[in-house]
Amino acid sequence: VEFQALIRNPLLVHNHVSSICSTWGRDHFKTFDGDVYQFPGMCEYSLISNCHDSYQLFSVHIRRAEKDGNPTISYLAVTINELLFHISKTWVTVNYDKVPLPYYKAGVQVENNAAYIKFQSKVGFTVMWNREDAVMVEIDTDFANRTCGLCGDFNGVPVYNEFIHNGRKISPIEFGNKHKAHHPNDDCEDPYEEDLVEVATVSDSCKKFLTFCENMFLSESWSSCAKLIHPKVYIQACVKDMCGCSNNTNDFCVCSTLSEFSRQCSHAGGQPPNWRKTQFCAKECPYNMVYEESGSPCMDTCTHQDTSSLCEDHKTDGCFCPSGTVFDDISERGCIPQSECQCKHDKIYNSGEVYRQDQEEWYGMWDCITLETPATCAIEQGSYFTTFDGKTYTFHGDCYYTLAKVESKDRASPKFTLLAQLVPCAHQQFDTCLKSLKILLNNDKNNVLSFTSDGVVQQNMQTVTLPYQSGDIDIFHASSFHILLQTRFGLQIQIQHVPLMQVYISLEQSYRSKTRGLCGNFNMILSDEMKTPQGIVEGTAATFSNSWKANFMCSDIEERLDDPCSLSLENEMYAKHWCALLVSPDSAFAQCRSVVDPEMFYKRCIYSTCSCEKSEACLCAVFSSYARACAEKGVLLTNWRENVCDTYAKSCPASQTFSYTHQRCQLTCRSLSSEQQSCTSDFLPVDGCSCAEGLYLNENGLCVPVEKCSCFYNGNYIKPGTSINIRDDHW
C-alpha cells in the first residue's frame, strides 16, 4: 500500500484536518496524521483511546455490519471514566440504561439532528456519526502523541508509528487487527493478514473506473477543494469502491468517498460545491429544510436565535434552514420566519401573547419588561418575618412593635404606621402568636383601624361589619379565612385568621425608601435592613426588633436557641411525618418545588409544629404560607388539604363551598350596593369558604342569587321586592 499523507495548508486558520480522524464507505480510514488506508474488519474495534497515559480516560469503539449489500456502522461504544455509552441509530444507553436525547450530563452532550448523532465531551473530543457509514472524531491537540486505535498515534508523522512495527512495515489489516476489542463469547473472525504488504496500485480490472473517478474529483467545481486536500487518495478510494460494487449504478459506490472528500474540504476551511442532484447522491431533509455541503452546525432556533453568530464550530454538511428562517424547536413546524416564533413556559404562547410572573412580564418572543409591582412584608406563624426587600429573620416578641412607619409618597397620600402585637401563646414556652394588627392613619391615635386574630375588625374600638368602606379604604372578606384591606394610596394588606393570624403587607414601588420598622427600609439593599430608629444597623434580629417596641415598658426579648422538638418525641415524630409533604416528590406541593424552594418552609414547619400547642394549626399555617409563596410565582396549588388540614376545608357553613382559588372582592349582597363597589380583585387567590360563583352572602349568612339579595341603603337592609322613595325617585 502506498501511504499518502494529506497536504496541509498551515496558513489556513480554520484548517481542522490534522485533528480529525474519519472512517467511511466500505472500509476506508483516515488517521489523524493523514494516512488513508482500507481495513475490512467487521468486529468491534478501538477507533481511538488515550492509551499512552497511565489511566485510560476515554475510548471510542465501532462495529460495522452489512445491510442490503452495503456496509454500515451498527453501533458506537464510547467510554469516559466510569460511563459507558452505547449509541445505535435509534437509541442511546448510559451504563446499559436507555436515555432520551438530547443528553446533557457529566460534561457530555449527545445530540441528534437531521444529519448526525453528535457526541461531545469536555474531556476534549467530539464524535459525529451520520447513522450510516461515516464516523468522524475530532480531538484536542493536548492528546498529541498520546492516542492509539485505528485513528493512529496523532504524532503528526504519517506511517510512523502506525504501520511500522519493530522496524517492519505492516499491512493495514495487521494494523487493524491489533485494535480488536475482545469480548467474552465473541466469535467474530479477523480479516486475513497477508504475509506481504500489498502495493496500492489499481488492478487492471479496476482501471476502467479510474477515468470516471478522476473526472469527478478533478473537475472545475472541486478545484477550490483540490487546492486544500490532495485528491489522489480519494480517487484511489473511489476506484476501489466502484470496483468492489456488484451494482455500479448503486449511489453508495461513488457517493460515500465523494461525501468524505466534501467533508474534508470543509474541515480544511474550503467551500465544497453543492454537487448532489436529485438523481445523484441525493439527501432528503425533514420539514422544509435543505441539504447543504457546508453550513454552520450551530443552527438558529426559536429558543436560541443568535446561536450561529456565536458559533465556534467548523462547518459541516447536513440539513439547514433556508436563509431568513430559523428552526421551530417549540412546535416542530420546520423552518419559519423569526417573527412567527412561539414561546413556551408551561404551555405554548403565540407571538403577541403575554405571560406574567412575579415582577416581569414575558411577551411572545420573550421581550421582557420589568413591572412596577408591589413589594410584600410578611409576618407568618407569629415569629417569622420577611421584609419588603426579601430578608428573612425570626423574632419571638411580647409587645406592640412597629412593622412599618411610612412617610407620605406625595402631598395627597397619608402617612401611616402599622403596629403588630406579638404575645406568647397560651401555655407554650416556645410559641409566639400574632394577636392583632393596628393601622394609624396620619399617625393619629384617634384614627385607628385594628384587626384581631379572631377575625374582628374595629375602627377606633368600634366593631365594623364587612364589607366596610371609609374614604380611600375598602375592607372585605376575600374568603372565610382571609380579610383584605385595599386603599387608593398604594397600600394593601391581607390578614389571614384561619388557622392562625398571618399578615401580608404590600406597598407600591412609589414607597421605596419611605418606610422604617421591622419590615425594613424598602430600599433594595439587604445589608442595612436591620436599622434601628436611631439609624444604627444591628447584627441580630432580637436587638433590631427590640429597638422597634412601641411600648418601652415591655421587656427586651433574647434570642432563642432552644429546639422545641427536643421536649416531645411525639411532637417531633408528628412534625417530621407531616412536614415531609413539603419536600416529597409525590405530594400536592411537588409541582411548585422548582419555582419556590421548600427547604426554608420545611424547617419552619418542624419548629412551629413542635412548639405549637395546636400542632395541626401551626402545620397548616406553614402549608398555607408555602401555597401563597407559590401563588406569587404563578403556581396555584390545590388539593393539598386532602390528607391533612382538611378540618378547615370540611367546616364551611351551609350553602358555602370551599375553594383554593377565591379571587372575588364582592362576595356579599351588601357589597353590591353602589357605595360599596370600589374594591378590586387584584389580589392573590386565597383559600377558604365563600359563596359559589354567581351567588352572594345575604344578611342571614345564606348564599343567594343576586335577584334574591336585599338592598342596603342608609344603614338599613331592604328586602327584595320592596320599593322605596329616594329623593323623589321611586325604586
PDB file of N, CA, C and O in Angstrom, residues 565-625:
ATOM      1  N   CYS A 565     -38.461  20.658  69.558  1.00  0.00           N
ATOM      2  CA  CYS A 565     -38.715  19.242  69.273  1.00  0.00           C
ATOM      3  C   CYS A 565     -38.042  18.333  70.298  1.00  0.00           C
ATOM      4  O   CYS A 565     -38.424  17.165  70.442  1.00  0.00           O
ATOM      5  N   SER A 566     -37.031  18.853  71.008  1.00  0.00           N
ATOM      6  CA  SER A 566     -36.330  18.029  71.996  1.00  0.00           C
ATOM      7  C   SER A 566     -37.181  17.768  73.234  1.00  0.00           C
ATOM      8  O   SER A 566     -36.856  16.898  74.042  1.00  0.00           O
ATOM      9  N   LEU A 567     -38.284  18.515  73.376  1.00  0.00           N
ATOM     10  CA  LEU A 567     -39.121  18.368  74.568  1.00  0.00           C
ATOM     11  C   LEU A 567     -40.164  17.276  74.428  1.00  0.00           C
ATOM     12  O   LEU A 567     -40.726  16.826  75.426  1.00  0.00           O
ATOM     13  N   SER A 568     -40.447  16.857  73.195  1.00  0.00           N
ATOM     14  CA  SER A 568     -41.503  15.858  72.999  1.00  0.00           C
ATOM     15  C   SER A 568     -41.185  15.013  71.777  1.00  0.00           C
ATOM     16  O   SER A 568     -41.194  15.513  70.649  1.00  0.00           O
ATOM     17  N   LEU A 569     -40.904  13.738  72.009  1.00  0.00           N
ATOM     18  CA  LEU A 569     -40.642  12.827  70.901  1.00  0.00           C
ATOM     19  C   LEU A 569     -41.878  12.663  70.030  1.00  0.00           C
ATOM     20  O   LEU A 569     -41.788  12.574  68.800  1.00  0.00           O
ATOM     21  N   GLU A 570     -43.039  12.670  70.663  1.00  0.00           N
ATOM     22  CA  GLU A 570     -44.289  12.513  69.914  1.00  0.00           C
ATOM     23  C   GLU A 570     -44.504  13.689  68.962  1.00  0.00           C
ATOM     24  O   GLU A 570     -44.859  13.510  67.793  1.00  0.00           O
ATOM     25  N   ASN A 571     -44.274  14.913  69.475  1.00  0.00           N
ATOM     26  CA  ASN A 571     -44.416  16.099  68.622  1.00  0.00           C
ATOM     27  C   ASN A 571     -43.406  16.080  67.476  1.00  0.00           C
ATOM     28  O   ASN A 571     -43.715  16.463  66.346  1.00  0.00           O
ATOM     29  N   GLU A 572     -42.181  15.636  67.786  1.00  0.00           N
ATOM     30  CA  GLU A 572     -41.146  15.595  66.758  1.00  0.00           C
ATOM     31  C   GLU A 572     -41.523  14.616  65.647  1.00  0.00           C
ATOM     32  O   GLU A 572     -41.376  14.919  64.457  1.00  0.00           O
ATOM     33  N   MET A 573     -42.023  13.447  66.011  1.00  0.00           N
ATOM     34  CA  MET A 573     -42.409  12.454  65.008  1.00  0.00           C
ATOM     35  C   MET A 573     -43.579  12.963  64.171  1.00  0.00           C
ATOM     36  O   MET A 573     -43.618  12.781  62.951  1.00  0.00           O
ATOM     37  N   TYR A 574     -44.545  13.617  64.832  1.00  0.00           N
ATOM     38  CA  TYR A 574     -45.690  14.184  64.114  1.00  0.00           C
ATOM     39  C   TYR A 574     -45.214  15.240  63.120  1.00  0.00           C
ATOM     40  O   TYR A 574     -45.632  15.261  61.953  1.00  0.00           O
ATOM     41  N   ALA A 575     -44.326  16.123  63.590  1.00  0.00           N
ATOM     42  CA  ALA A 575     -43.843  17.207  62.736  1.00  0.00           C
ATOM     43  C   ALA A 575     -43.089  16.660  61.527  1.00  0.00           C
ATOM     44  O   ALA A 575     -43.329  17.070  60.384  1.00  0.00           O
ATOM     45  N   LYS A 576     -42.177  15.724  61.752  1.00  0.00           N
ATOM     46  CA  LYS A 576     -41.371  15.205  60.648  1.00  0.00           C
ATOM     47  C   LYS A 576     -42.223  14.430  59.652  1.00  0.00           C
ATOM     48  O   LYS A 576     -41.965  14.469  58.441  1.00  0.00           O
ATOM     49  N   HIS A 577     -43.230  13.737  60.152  1.00  0.00           N
ATOM     50  CA  HIS A 577     -44.088  12.962  59.248  1.00  0.00           C
ATOM     51  C   HIS A 577     -44.867  13.876  58.305  1.00  0.00           C
ATOM     52  O   HIS A 577     -44.847  13.694  57.082  1.00  0.00           O
ATOM     53  N   TRP A 578     -45.551  14.881  58.877  1.00  0.00           N
ATOM     54  CA  TRP A 578     -46.422  15.713  58.043  1.00  0.00           C
ATOM     55  C   TRP A 578     -45.652  16.804  57.300  1.00  0.00           C
ATOM     56  O   TRP A 578     -45.981  17.134  56.157  1.00  0.00           O
ATOM     57  N   CYS A 579     -44.618  17.359  57.923  1.00  0.00           N
ATOM     58  CA  CYS A 579     -43.846  18.408  57.238  1.00  0.00           C
ATOM     59  C   CYS A 579     -43.115  17.860  56.021  1.00  0.00           C
ATOM     60  O   CYS A 579     -42.784  18.608  55.092  1.00  0.00           O
ATOM     61  N   ALA A 580     -42.865  16.554  56.011  1.00  0.00           N
ATOM     62  CA  ALA A 580     -42.185  15.935  54.869  1.00  0.00           C
ATOM     63  C   ALA A 580     -42.977  16.089  53.579  1.00  0.00           C
ATOM     64  O   ALA A 580     -42.420  15.953  52.483  1.00  0.00           O
ATOM     65  N   LEU A 581     -44.277  16.385  53.685  1.00  0.00           N
ATOM     66  CA  LEU A 581     -45.075  16.605  52.476  1.00  0.00           C
ATOM     67  C   LEU A 581     -44.530  17.768  51.649  1.00  0.00           C
ATOM     68  O   LEU A 581     -44.662  17.788  50.422  1.00  0.00           O
ATOM     69  N   LEU A 582     -43.914  18.735  52.311  1.00  0.00           N
ATOM     70  CA  LEU A 582     -43.382  19.895  51.593  1.00  0.00           C
ATOM     71  C   LEU A 582     -42.250  19.515  50.646  1.00  0.00           C
ATOM     72  O   LEU A 582     -42.059  20.159  49.609  1.00  0.00           O
ATOM     73  N   VAL A 583     -41.489  18.492  50.991  1.00  0.00           N
ATOM     74  CA  VAL A 583     -40.333  18.111  50.178  1.00  0.00           C
ATOM     75  C   VAL A 583     -40.544  16.790  49.455  1.00  0.00           C
ATOM     76  O   VAL A 583     -39.660  16.322  48.736  1.00  0.00           O
ATOM     77  N   SER A 584     -41.708  16.182  49.623  1.00  0.00           N
ATOM     78  CA  SER A 584     -41.975  14.904  48.968  1.00  0.00           C
ATOM     79  C   SER A 584     -42.218  15.108  47.473  1.00  0.00           C
ATOM     80  O   SER A 584     -42.942  16.022  47.070  1.00  0.00           O
ATOM     81  N   PRO A 585     -41.636  14.255  46.618  1.00  0.00           N
ATOM     82  CA  PRO A 585     -41.858  14.399  45.168  1.00  0.00           C
ATOM     83  C   PRO A 585     -43.251  13.978  44.726  1.00  0.00           C
ATOM     84  O   PRO A 585     -43.631  14.215  43.584  1.00  0.00           O
ATOM     85  N   ASP A 586     -44.012  13.352  45.626  1.00  0.00           N
ATOM     86  CA  ASP A 586     -45.329  12.840  45.251  1.00  0.00           C
ATOM     87  C   ASP A 586     -46.482  13.629  45.865  1.00  0.00           C
ATOM     88  O   ASP A 586     -47.641  13.274  45.670  1.00  0.00           O
ATOM     89  N   SER A 587     -46.180  14.679  46.612  1.00  0.00           N
ATOM     90  CA  SER A 587     -47.246  15.421  47.284  1.00  0.00           C
ATOM     91  C   SER A 587     -47.825  16.494  46.372  1.00  0.00           C
ATOM     92  O   SER A 587     -47.308  16.762  45.283  1.00  0.00           O
ATOM     93  N   ALA A 588     -48.893  17.131  46.839  1.00  0.00           N
ATOM     94  CA  ALA A 588     -49.524  18.204  46.064  1.00  0.00           C
ATOM     95  C   ALA A 588     -48.629  19.428  45.949  1.00  0.00           C
ATOM     96  O   ALA A 588     -48.865  20.295  45.106  1.00  0.00           O
ATOM     97  N   PHE A 589     -47.589  19.512  46.790  1.00  0.00           N
ATOM     98  CA  PHE A 589     -46.678  20.659  46.746  1.00  0.00           C
ATOM     99  C   PHE A 589     -45.574  20.486  45.700  1.00  0.00           C
ATOM    100  O   PHE A 589     -44.846  21.430  45.405  1.00  0.00           O
ATOM    101  N   ALA A 590     -45.425  19.283  45.155  1.00  0.00           N
ATOM    102  CA  ALA A 590     -44.273  18.967  44.305  1.00  0.00           C
ATOM    103  C   ALA A 590     -44.196  19.846  43.065  1.00  0.00           C
ATOM    104  O   ALA A 590     -43.104  20.198  42.613  1.00  0.00           O
ATOM    105  N   GLN A 591     -45.344  20.223  42.498  1.00  0.00           N
ATOM    106  CA  GLN A 591     -45.329  20.994  41.255  1.00  0.00           C
ATOM    107  C   GLN A 591     -44.728  22.381  41.431  1.00  0.00           C
ATOM    108  O   GLN A 591     -44.398  23.048  40.448  1.00  0.00           O
ATOM    109  N   CYS A 592     -44.556  22.811  42.681  1.00  0.00           N
ATOM    110  CA  CYS A 592     -44.015  24.154  42.926  1.00  0.00           C
ATOM    111  C   CYS A 592     -42.550  24.122  43.333  1.00  0.00           C
ATOM    112  O   CYS A 592     -41.914  25.163  43.440  1.00  0.00           O
ATOM    113  N   ARG A 593     -41.987  22.948  43.545  1.00  0.00           N
ATOM    114  CA  ARG A 593     -40.631  22.865  44.100  1.00  0.00           C
ATOM    115  C   ARG A 593     -39.592  23.530  43.215  1.00  0.00           C
ATOM    116  O   ARG A 593     -38.617  24.098  43.708  1.00  0.00           O
ATOM    117  N   SER A 594     -39.768  23.483  41.900  1.00  0.00           N
ATOM    118  CA  SER A 594     -38.793  24.097  41.003  1.00  0.00           C
ATOM    119  C   SER A 594     -38.912  25.614  40.978  1.00  0.00           C
ATOM    120  O   SER A 594     -38.011  26.304  40.497  1.00  0.00           O
ATOM    121  N   VAL A 595     -40.009  26.143  41.514  1.00  0.00           N
ATOM    122  CA  VAL A 595     -40.242  27.589  41.498  1.00  0.00           C
ATOM    123  C   VAL A 595     -39.953  28.212  42.861  1.00  0.00           C
ATOM    124  O   VAL A 595     -39.330  29.271  42.959  1.00  0.00           O
ATOM    125  N   VAL A 596     -40.408  27.551  43.928  1.00  0.00           N
ATOM    126  CA  VAL A 596     -40.173  28.030  45.295  1.00  0.00           C
ATOM    127  C   VAL A 596     -39.517  26.902  46.083  1.00  0.00           C
ATOM    128  O   VAL A 596     -40.107  25.829  46.244  1.00  0.00           O
ATOM    129  N   ASP A 597     -38.303  27.130  46.558  1.00  0.00           N
ATOM    130  CA  ASP A 597     -37.576  26.117  47.327  1.00  0.00           C
ATOM    131  C   ASP A 597     -38.308  25.862  48.646  1.00  0.00           C
ATOM    132  O   ASP A 597     -38.502  26.782  49.445  1.00  0.00           O
ATOM    133  N   PRO A 598     -38.727  24.620  48.913  1.00  0.00           N
ATOM    134  CA  PRO A 598     -39.497  24.355  50.137  1.00  0.00           C
ATOM    135  C   PRO A 598     -38.633  24.190  51.382  1.00  0.00           C
ATOM    136  O   PRO A 598     -39.171  24.035  52.481  1.00  0.00           O
ATOM    137  N   GLU A 599     -37.305  24.218  51.254  1.00  0.00           N
ATOM    138  CA  GLU A 599     -36.440  23.882  52.379  1.00  0.00           C
ATOM    139  C   GLU A 599     -36.669  24.812  53.570  1.00  0.00           C
ATOM    140  O   GLU A 599     -36.762  24.358  54.721  1.00  0.00           O
ATOM    141  N   MET A 600     -36.749  26.134  53.329  1.00  0.00           N
ATOM    142  CA  MET A 600     -36.962  27.074  54.426  1.00  0.00           C
ATOM    143  C   MET A 600     -38.308  26.822  55.103  1.00  0.00           C
ATOM    144  O   MET A 600     -38.422  26.852  56.332  1.00  0.00           O
ATOM    145  N   PHE A 601     -39.332  26.544  54.306  1.00  0.00           N
ATOM    146  CA  PHE A 601     -40.655  26.295  54.864  1.00  0.00           C
ATOM    147  C   PHE A 601     -40.676  24.971  55.636  1.00  0.00           C
ATOM    148  O   PHE A 601     -41.388  24.840  56.633  1.00  0.00           O
ATOM    149  N   TYR A 602     -39.891  24.000  55.180  1.00  0.00           N
ATOM    150  CA  TYR A 602     -39.809  22.723  55.892  1.00  0.00           C
ATOM    151  C   TYR A 602     -39.214  22.929  57.289  1.00  0.00           C
ATOM    152  O   TYR A 602     -39.722  22.391  58.280  1.00  0.00           O
ATOM    153  N   LYS A 603     -38.145  23.722  57.384  1.00  0.00           N
ATOM    154  CA  LYS A 603     -37.533  23.981  58.692  1.00  0.00           C
ATOM    155  C   LYS A 603     -38.496  24.742  59.604  1.00  0.00           C
ATOM    156  O   LYS A 603     -38.594  24.453  60.800  1.00  0.00           O
ATOM    157  N   ARG A 604     -39.190  25.720  59.031  1.00  0.00           N
ATOM    158  CA  ARG A 604     -40.202  26.438  59.815  1.00  0.00           C
ATOM    159  C   ARG A 604     -41.273  25.476  60.321  1.00  0.00           C
ATOM    160  O   ARG A 604     -41.739  25.565  61.455  1.00  0.00           O
ATOM    161  N   CYS A 605     -41.670  24.584  59.438  1.00  0.00           N
ATOM    162  CA  CYS A 605     -42.744  23.648  59.763  1.00  0.00           C
ATOM    163  C   CYS A 605     -42.360  22.770  60.949  1.00  0.00           C
ATOM    164  O   CYS A 605     -43.154  22.573  61.881  1.00  0.00           O
ATOM    165  N   ILE A 606     -41.142  22.239  60.938  1.00  0.00           N
ATOM    166  CA  ILE A 606     -40.686  21.384  62.036  1.00  0.00           C
ATOM    167  C   ILE A 606     -40.703  22.167  63.344  1.00  0.00           C
ATOM    168  O   ILE A 606     -41.238  21.705  64.366  1.00  0.00           O
ATOM    169  N   TYR A 607     -40.131  23.369  63.338  1.00  0.00           N
ATOM    170  CA  TYR A 607     -40.048  24.169  64.562  1.00  0.00           C
ATOM    171  C   TYR A 607     -41.445  24.546  65.054  1.00  0.00           C
ATOM    172  O   TYR A 607     -41.781  24.361  66.230  1.00  0.00           O
ATOM    173  N   SER A 608     -42.269  25.082  64.149  1.00  0.00           N
ATOM    174  CA  SER A 608     -43.588  25.570  64.559  1.00  0.00           C
ATOM    175  C   SER A 608     -44.481  24.438  65.038  1.00  0.00           C
ATOM    176  O   SER A 608     -45.202  24.581  66.032  1.00  0.00           O
ATOM    177  N   THR A 609     -44.444  23.309  64.352  1.00  0.00           N
ATOM    178  CA  THR A 609     -45.316  22.197  64.728  1.00  0.00           C
ATOM    179  C   THR A 609     -44.909  21.617  66.073  1.00  0.00           C
ATOM    180  O   THR A 609     -45.759  21.203  66.867  1.00  0.00           O
ATOM    181  N   CYS A 610     -43.601  21.595  66.358  1.00  0.00           N
ATOM    182  CA  CYS A 610     -43.141  21.102  67.660  1.00  0.00           C
ATOM    183  C   CYS A 610     -43.477  22.075  68.786  1.00  0.00           C
ATOM    184  O   CYS A 610     -43.759  21.667  69.914  1.00  0.00           O
ATOM    185  N   SER A 611     -43.426  23.375  68.506  1.00  0.00           N
ATOM    186  CA  SER A 611     -43.590  24.371  69.568  1.00  0.00           C
ATOM    187  C   SER A 611     -45.037  24.754  69.811  1.00  0.00           C
ATOM    188  O   SER A 611     -45.371  25.312  70.852  1.00  0.00           O
ATOM    189  N   CYS A 612     -45.903  24.446  68.869  1.00  0.00           N
ATOM    190  CA  CYS A 612     -47.276  24.942  68.914  1.00  0.00           C
ATOM    191  C   CYS A 612     -48.156  24.068  69.809  1.00  0.00           C
ATOM    192  O   CYS A 612     -48.035  22.835  69.810  1.00  0.00           O
ATOM    193  N   GLU A 613     -49.052  24.711  70.554  1.00  0.00           N
ATOM    194  CA  GLU A 613     -49.996  23.956  71.380  1.00  0.00           C
ATOM    195  C   GLU A 613     -50.945  23.162  70.494  1.00  0.00           C
ATOM    196  O   GLU A 613     -51.244  22.004  70.765  1.00  0.00           O
ATOM    197  N   LYS A 614     -51.423  23.792  69.428  1.00  0.00           N
ATOM    198  CA  LYS A 614     -52.277  23.111  68.452  1.00  0.00           C
ATOM    199  C   LYS A 614     -51.413  22.811  67.231  1.00  0.00           C
ATOM    200  O   LYS A 614     -51.313  23.606  66.307  1.00  0.00           O
ATOM    201  N   SER A 615     -50.793  21.634  67.243  1.00  0.00           N
ATOM    202  CA  SER A 615     -49.791  21.301  66.232  1.00  0.00           C
ATOM    203  C   SER A 615     -50.344  21.394  64.820  1.00  0.00           C
ATOM    204  O   SER A 615     -49.687  21.903  63.910  1.00  0.00           O
ATOM    205  N   GLU A 616     -51.567  20.913  64.614  1.00  0.00           N
ATOM    206  CA  GLU A 616     -52.115  20.918  63.262  1.00  0.00           C
ATOM    207  C   GLU A 616     -52.330  22.342  62.762  1.00  0.00           C
ATOM    208  O   GLU A 616     -52.120  22.634  61.581  1.00  0.00           O
ATOM    209  N   ALA A 617     -52.740  23.239  63.646  1.00  0.00           N
ATOM    210  CA  ALA A 617     -52.964  24.630  63.239  1.00  0.00           C
ATOM    211  C   ALA A 617     -51.668  25.256  62.727  1.00  0.00           C
ATOM    212  O   ALA A 617     -51.647  25.925  61.682  1.00  0.00           O
ATOM    213  N   CYS A 618     -50.564  25.035  63.450  1.00  0.00           N
ATOM    214  CA  CYS A 618     -49.284  25.604  63.021  1.00  0.00           C
ATOM    215  C   CYS A 618     -48.779  24.929  61.755  1.00  0.00           C
ATOM    216  O   CYS A 618     -48.211  25.576  60.871  1.00  0.00           O
ATOM    217  N   LEU A 619     -48.972  23.619  61.676  1.00  0.00           N
ATOM    218  CA  LEU A 619     -48.592  22.886  60.471  1.00  0.00           C
ATOM    219  C   LEU A 619     -49.314  23.454  59.255  1.00  0.00           C
ATOM    220  O   LEU A 619     -48.702  23.752  58.219  1.00  0.00           O
ATOM    221  N   CYS A 620     -50.618  23.645  59.388  1.00  0.00           N
ATOM    222  CA  CYS A 620     -51.419  24.126  58.261  1.00  0.00           C
ATOM    223  C   CYS A 620     -51.099  25.579  57.923  1.00  0.00           C
ATOM    224  O   CYS A 620     -51.222  25.992  56.766  1.00  0.00           O
ATOM    225  N   ALA A 621     -50.692  26.353  58.928  1.00  0.00           N
ATOM    226  CA  ALA A 621     -50.307  27.742  58.666  1.00  0.00           C
ATOM    227  C   ALA A 621     -49.065  27.789  57.780  1.00  0.00           C
ATOM    228  O   ALA A 621     -48.966  28.616  56.867  1.00  0.00           O
ATOM    229  N   VAL A 622     -48.102  26.892  58.032  1.00  0.00           N
ATOM    230  CA  VAL A 622     -46.898  26.851  57.198  1.00  0.00           C
ATOM    231  C   VAL A 622     -47.250  26.387  55.786  1.00  0.00           C
ATOM    232  O   VAL A 622     -46.772  26.948  54.793  1.00  0.00           O
ATOM    233  N   PHE A 623     -48.097  25.362  55.688  1.00  0.00           N
ATOM    234  CA  PHE A 623     -48.527  24.901  54.364  1.00  0.00           C
ATOM    235  C   PHE A 623     -49.195  26.042  53.598  1.00  0.00           C
ATOM    236  O   PHE A 623     -48.981  26.224  52.400  1.00  0.00           O
ATOM    237  N   SER A 624     -50.018  26.805  54.303  1.00  0.00           N
ATOM    238  CA  SER A 624     -50.704  27.934  53.675  1.00  0.00           C
ATOM    239  C   SER A 624     -49.702  28.990  53.211  1.00  0.00           C
ATOM    240  O   SER A 624     -49.852  29.577  52.133  1.00  0.00           O
ATOM    241  N   SER A 625     -48.658  29.230  54.022  1.00  0.00           N
ATOM    242  CA  SER A 625     -47.621  30.200  53.637  1.00  0.00           C
ATOM    243  C   SER A 625     -46.909  29.758  52.368  1.00  0.00           C
ATOM    244  O   SER A 625     -46.631  30.569  51.475  1.00  0.00           O
TER     245      SER A 625
END
